[in-house]
Amino acid sequence: MQVYVYDNYEALSIAAAKIVAEALKQNPALKLGFSTGSTPLGLYAELVRLHKSEGLSFSKAFGFNLDEYLGLPACDEQSYHFFMQEQLYRHIDIPPENSFIPDATAKDPTAEAARYEGLISAHGGIDLQILGVGTNGHIGFNEPGSPWDSPCRVADLAYDTLVANARFFDNDMEKVPKQAITMGIATILAAKRIIFMASGQAKAEIIGKILKGEQTLNIPATALQNHPDVALLLDKAAALDVLLPNRSRPPM
Ligand code: GLP
């Protein structure tokens, strides 16, 4: 894993966007893997700016999202369909038929997960995957304990994730969907290149564990150590445990 530390979130986001823009220029038909959450918001804003001000085109590109909450229709404001439209897709020129997110309203979610895995394979796999991390080390919705050879599948959200994501659901954990369709760890590891991003002090401890700790099923992101081309982009706050490993932690 190549680690890059930036002064702040804005610098991290601009750096990530530069990698995406460069890859798109090299290969206009790039297969991008997109993630949701707070972390990639700055990257998406910068990609929109590059599209509007500097002519960066996504007209031949493809987008595949990591995951979607089970049961949420695309029109639900908390769905990742809605997120992608609002944060990226409606501002750029990616053809709607080139952007894919698991259909979380499918009658048979297990079959939908298998279809989604097949769809990614049929397009030749992901060229460049954008990835964030949960405070418990999850990637996509691959929670602690997820097998590393897992393909796209229906997964249960961990308690920690329900707590963390309640902020998007009126701070009510009960309203957070309990399951999702997610790319599996094997799907993620099959991406040719990964931009792995973390921002803010809340991620410092897990980033420290990912970088210094043993590989363990309990921290799904440690699977990324097996990938040959991961760029880990951190702001200083997220890098705190790496830069200052012995600092004392204030009581929570
Ligand atoms: C969510 C998503 C992940 C994301 C993570 C971190 O639950 N399933 O793909 O990376 O949580 O989110 P954030 O960037 O808001 O911290």
PDB file of N, CA and C and ligand atoms in Angstrom, residues 34-41 66-69 80 130-135 138-143 157 161 164-165 167-168 180 182 196-199 203, ligand 1:
ATOM      1  N   PHE A  34     -17.374   3.220  -7.668  1.00  0.00           N
ATOM      2  CA  PHE A  34     -17.670   4.379  -6.825  1.00  0.00           C
ATOM      3  C   PHE A  34     -18.137   3.946  -5.440  1.00  0.00           C
ATOM      4  N   SER A  35     -17.806   4.788  -4.458  1.00  0.00           N
ATOM      5  CA  SER A  35     -18.293   4.528  -3.106  1.00  0.00           C
ATOM      6  C   SER A  35     -19.121   5.718  -2.639  1.00  0.00           C
ATOM      7  N   THR A  36     -19.774   5.544  -1.528  1.00  0.00           N
ATOM      8  CA  THR A  36     -20.621   6.609  -0.979  1.00  0.00           C
ATOM      9  C   THR A  36     -20.076   6.988   0.402  1.00  0.00           C
ATOM     10  N   GLY A  37     -20.889   7.671   1.198  1.00  0.00           N
ATOM     11  CA  GLY A  37     -20.418   8.136   2.499  1.00  0.00           C
ATOM     12  C   GLY A  37     -19.897   9.559   2.378  1.00  0.00           C
ATOM     13  N   SER A  38     -19.382  10.072   3.473  1.00  0.00           N
ATOM     14  CA  SER A  38     -18.900  11.461   3.496  1.00  0.00           C
ATOM     15  C   SER A  38     -17.549  11.592   2.801  1.00  0.00           C
ATOM     16  N   THR A  39     -16.746  10.558   2.896  1.00  0.00           N
ATOM     17  CA  THR A  39     -15.350  10.675   2.453  1.00  0.00           C
ATOM     18  C   THR A  39     -15.190  11.088   0.985  1.00  0.00           C
ATOM     19  N   PRO A  40     -15.949  10.483   0.040  1.00  0.00           N
ATOM     20  CA  PRO A  40     -15.684  10.854  -1.352  1.00  0.00           C
ATOM     21  C   PRO A  40     -16.385  12.136  -1.828  1.00  0.00           C
ATOM     22  N   LEU A  41     -17.098  12.824  -0.920  1.00  0.00           N
ATOM     23  CA  LEU A  41     -17.854  14.012  -1.366  1.00  0.00           C
ATOM     24  C   LEU A  41     -16.947  15.059  -2.018  1.00  0.00           C
ATOM     25  N   LEU A  66     -20.339   0.384  -5.108  1.00  0.00           N
ATOM     26  CA  LEU A  66     -19.968  -0.694  -4.198  1.00  0.00           C
ATOM     27  C   LEU A  66     -21.160  -1.419  -3.614  1.00  0.00           C
ATOM     28  N   ASP A  67     -22.202  -0.627  -3.285  1.00  0.00           N
ATOM     29  CA  ASP A  67     -23.240  -1.227  -2.440  1.00  0.00           C
ATOM     30  C   ASP A  67     -24.522  -0.415  -2.488  1.00  0.00           C
ATOM     31  N   GLU A  68     -25.562  -0.979  -1.927  1.00  0.00           N
ATOM     32  CA  GLU A  68     -26.846  -0.280  -1.776  1.00  0.00           C
ATOM     33  C   GLU A  68     -27.596  -0.902  -0.607  1.00  0.00           C
ATOM     34  N   TYR A  69     -28.274  -0.050   0.146  1.00  0.00           N
ATOM     35  CA  TYR A  69     -29.095  -0.537   1.261  1.00  0.00           C
ATOM     36  C   TYR A  69     -30.252  -1.381   0.740  1.00  0.00           C
ATOM     37  N   TYR A  80     -28.250   4.925  -2.042  1.00  0.00           N
ATOM     38  CA  TYR A  80     -26.998   5.289  -2.707  1.00  0.00           C
ATOM     39  C   TYR A  80     -27.254   5.639  -4.174  1.00  0.00           C
ATOM     40  N   ILE A 130     -12.789   3.468  -6.106  1.00  0.00           N
ATOM     41  CA  ILE A 130     -12.740   4.461  -5.024  1.00  0.00           C
ATOM     42  C   ILE A 130     -13.276   3.781  -3.775  1.00  0.00           C
ATOM     43  N   LEU A 131     -12.549   3.920  -2.682  1.00  0.00           N
ATOM     44  CA  LEU A 131     -12.924   3.179  -1.481  1.00  0.00           C
ATOM     45  C   LEU A 131     -12.747   4.027  -0.228  1.00  0.00           C
ATOM     46  N   GLY A 132     -13.747   3.950   0.660  1.00  0.00           N
ATOM     47  CA  GLY A 132     -13.612   4.539   1.989  1.00  0.00           C
ATOM     48  C   GLY A 132     -13.550   3.412   2.998  1.00  0.00           C
ATOM     49  N   VAL A 133     -13.593   3.769   4.264  1.00  0.00           N
ATOM     50  CA  VAL A 133     -13.526   2.733   5.303  1.00  0.00           C
ATOM     51  C   VAL A 133     -14.435   3.108   6.466  1.00  0.00           C
ATOM     52  N   GLY A 134     -15.082   2.128   7.043  1.00  0.00           N
ATOM     53  CA  GLY A 134     -15.873   2.368   8.250  1.00  0.00           C
ATOM     54  C   GLY A 134     -14.946   2.424   9.459  1.00  0.00           C
ATOM     55  N   THR A 135     -15.432   2.973  10.567  1.00  0.00           N
ATOM     56  CA  THR A 135     -14.574   3.051  11.766  1.00  0.00           C
ATOM     57  C   THR A 135     -14.268   1.639  12.300  1.00  0.00           C
ATOM     58  N   HIS A 138     -14.761  -1.707   7.967  1.00  0.00           N
ATOM     59  CA  HIS A 138     -15.494  -2.301   6.846  1.00  0.00           C
ATOM     60  C   HIS A 138     -15.161  -1.593   5.532  1.00  0.00           C
ATOM     61  N   ILE A 139     -15.236  -2.361   4.444  1.00  0.00           N
ATOM     62  CA  ILE A 139     -15.107  -1.787   3.103  1.00  0.00           C
ATOM     63  C   ILE A 139     -16.352  -2.211   2.325  1.00  0.00           C
ATOM     64  N   GLY A 140     -16.959  -1.246   1.601  1.00  0.00           N
ATOM     65  CA  GLY A 140     -18.308  -1.492   1.100  1.00  0.00           C
ATOM     66  C   GLY A 140     -19.152  -1.757   2.330  1.00  0.00           C
ATOM     67  N   PHE A 141     -19.954  -2.825   2.287  1.00  0.00           N
ATOM     68  CA  PHE A 141     -20.630  -3.263   3.514  1.00  0.00           C
ATOM     69  C   PHE A 141     -20.096  -4.634   3.939  1.00  0.00           C
ATOM     70  N   ASN A 142     -18.825  -4.841   3.695  1.00  0.00           N
ATOM     71  CA  ASN A 142     -18.167  -6.063   4.176  1.00  0.00           C
ATOM     72  C   ASN A 142     -17.719  -5.799   5.603  1.00  0.00           C
ATOM     73  N   GLU A 143     -18.512  -6.297   6.514  1.00  0.00           N
ATOM     74  CA  GLU A 143     -18.297  -6.031   7.929  1.00  0.00           C
ATOM     75  C   GLU A 143     -17.270  -7.020   8.500  1.00  0.00           C
ATOM     76  N   LEU A 157     -25.540  -5.548   8.168  1.00  0.00           N
ATOM     77  CA  LEU A 157     -24.741  -4.440   8.686  1.00  0.00           C
ATOM     78  C   LEU A 157     -24.380  -4.713  10.147  1.00  0.00           C
ATOM     79  N   THR A 161     -21.923  -0.077  12.462  1.00  0.00           N
ATOM     80  CA  THR A 161     -22.285   0.617  11.221  1.00  0.00           C
ATOM     81  C   THR A 161     -23.675   1.225  11.340  1.00  0.00           C
ATOM     82  N   ALA A 164     -23.116   4.295  13.299  1.00  0.00           N
ATOM     83  CA  ALA A 164     -22.421   5.340  12.522  1.00  0.00           C
ATOM     84  C   ALA A 164     -23.339   5.942  11.464  1.00  0.00           C
ATOM     85  N   ASN A 165     -24.171   5.110  10.826  1.00  0.00           N
ATOM     86  CA  ASN A 165     -24.977   5.605   9.709  1.00  0.00           C
ATOM     87  C   ASN A 165     -26.333   6.159  10.140  1.00  0.00           C
ATOM     88  N   ARG A 167     -26.777   8.762  11.538  1.00  0.00           N
ATOM     89  CA  ARG A 167     -26.777  10.213  11.293  1.00  0.00           C
ATOM     90  C   ARG A 167     -27.506  10.583  10.001  1.00  0.00           C
ATOM     91  N   PHE A 168     -27.613   9.638   9.079  1.00  0.00           N
ATOM     92  CA  PHE A 168     -28.337   9.904   7.833  1.00  0.00           C
ATOM     93  C   PHE A 168     -29.823   9.545   7.947  1.00  0.00           C
ATOM     94  N   ALA A 180     -27.645  -4.965   3.229  1.00  0.00           N
ATOM     95  CA  ALA A 180     -27.290  -4.275   1.983  1.00  0.00           C
ATOM     96  C   ALA A 180     -26.854  -5.309   0.960  1.00  0.00           C
ATOM     97  N   THR A 182     -23.811  -5.772  -1.413  1.00  0.00           N
ATOM     98  CA  THR A 182     -22.469  -5.167  -1.490  1.00  0.00           C
ATOM     99  C   THR A 182     -21.539  -5.981  -2.383  1.00  0.00           C
ATOM    100  N   PHE A 196      -7.856   4.388  -1.912  1.00  0.00           N
ATOM    101  CA  PHE A 196      -8.442   4.136  -0.596  1.00  0.00           C
ATOM    102  C   PHE A 196      -8.279   5.435   0.191  1.00  0.00           C
ATOM    103  N   MET A 197      -9.395   5.984   0.668  1.00  0.00           N
ATOM    104  CA  MET A 197      -9.325   7.302   1.296  1.00  0.00           C
ATOM    105  C   MET A 197      -9.884   7.270   2.719  1.00  0.00           C
ATOM    106  N   ALA A 198      -9.272   8.065   3.589  1.00  0.00           N
ATOM    107  CA  ALA A 198      -9.836   8.250   4.928  1.00  0.00           C
ATOM    108  C   ALA A 198      -9.538   9.666   5.390  1.00  0.00           C
ATOM    109  N   SER A 199     -10.515  10.245   6.044  1.00  0.00           N
ATOM    110  CA  SER A 199     -10.393  11.627   6.492  1.00  0.00           C
ATOM    111  C   SER A 199     -10.936  11.767   7.913  1.00  0.00           C
ATOM    112  N   LYS A 203     -11.197   8.311  12.019  1.00  0.00           N
ATOM    113  CA  LYS A 203     -10.643   7.173  11.254  1.00  0.00           C
ATOM    114  C   LYS A 203      -9.199   6.857  11.651  1.00  0.00           C
TER     115      LYS A 203
HETATM  116  C1  GLP B   1     -20.644   3.330   4.527  1.00  0.00           C
HETATM  117  C2  GLP B   1     -20.371   2.693   3.166  1.00  0.00           C
HETATM  118  C3  GLP B   1     -18.892   2.556   2.895  1.00  0.00           C
HETATM  119  C4  GLP B   1     -18.179   3.810   3.340  1.00  0.00           C
HETATM  120  C5  GLP B   1     -18.255   3.899   4.839  1.00  0.00           C
HETATM  121  C6  GLP B   1     -17.597   5.127   5.432  1.00  0.00           C
HETATM  122  O1  GLP B   1     -21.403   2.542   5.399  1.00  0.00           O
HETATM  123  N1  GLP B   1     -20.999   1.438   2.941  1.00  0.00           N
HETATM  124  O2  GLP B   1     -18.675   2.304   1.516  1.00  0.00           O
HETATM  125  O3  GLP B   1     -16.822   3.772   2.949  1.00  0.00           O
HETATM  126  O4  GLP B   1     -19.561   3.711   5.336  1.00  0.00           O
HETATM  127  O5  GLP B   1     -18.404   6.248   5.349  1.00  0.00           O
HETATM  128  P1  GLP B   1     -17.894   7.711   5.612  1.00  0.00           P
HETATM  129  O6  GLP B   1     -17.056   8.077   4.437  1.00  0.00           O
HETATM  130  O7  GLP B   1     -19.132   8.545   5.712  1.00  0.00           O
HETATM  131  O8  GLP B   1     -17.106   7.692   6.862  1.00  0.00           O
END
